[in-house]
């Protein structure tokens, strides 16, 4: 009996390891293999000329355009200048949305009056594509830099506010009652119980919001822009420069993926207990 206990007790089993939790395990190697296969197919299709270069340029052509865009520029600016313009718009809108949407979402979750005030307009415009209210934004604010940031901000605000509200509503009522029973004030309960419990949903809303922001970037840079990654892609599409279009798409995807990884890292630091309790 002692030998059996020592055998099984040598290393405690982690939660979900005995029977297997859904989706448990690392998938990084699978993602790397999938990426390698897709890139290999791209090389194969273009080298065998199964698709005309006008529709699918080769990876070598896209890389050559990337080098040319970095040095000589494209559409009147270098790739670094286009990227800097787009990053300033997306992240400016994102941080502004974080400063407003998260407090509004938390307020909607803890106060029925706030929910009654903010819920109708958010739920009304949330399903609308940004191109639908782009003309109205131009009429109201002109064609300067502010309407571009404002359009991206509106696209990010709704999912972040809804995620924050959902996080507040998902807090266990037993936790709230226990905090009040221990003498906590309403402000302390919101800051130390509700807000911490809602952090996983808030971070999920941030990831969704920044993704929506990048998808709205192209629409925002339709407003009389002279530089930006979205502007570069739109300008290249008018001249059927598919190598520039694909290069711009790849650059946007890399920036978006890198920021998503950063948010995931910050989430692990801020919520070390996620998935463990």
PDB file of C-alpha atoms in Angstrom, residues 4 17 41 57 118 188 195 202 251 272:
ATOM      1  CA  UNK A   4       1.474   2.206  -4.357  1.00  0.00           C
ATOM      2  CA  UNK A  17      -4.855  15.702 -16.458  1.00  0.00           C
ATOM      3  CA  UNK A  41       1.774  25.542 -50.936  1.00  0.00           C
ATOM      4  CA  UNK A  57       2.381  36.832 -56.902  1.00  0.00           C
ATOM      5  CA  UNK A 118     -25.841  53.118 -22.628  1.00  0.00           C
ATOM      6  CA  UNK A 188     -14.205  48.205  -2.320  1.00  0.00           C
ATOM      7  CA  UNK A 195     -13.266  44.226 -11.243  1.00  0.00           C
ATOM      8  CA  UNK A 202     -12.130  42.537 -20.134  1.00  0.00           C
ATOM      9  CA  UNK A 251       2.389  43.571 -42.597  1.00  0.00           C
ATOM     10  CA  UNK A 272      -2.292  34.379 -13.023  1.00  0.00           C
TER      11      UNK A 272
END
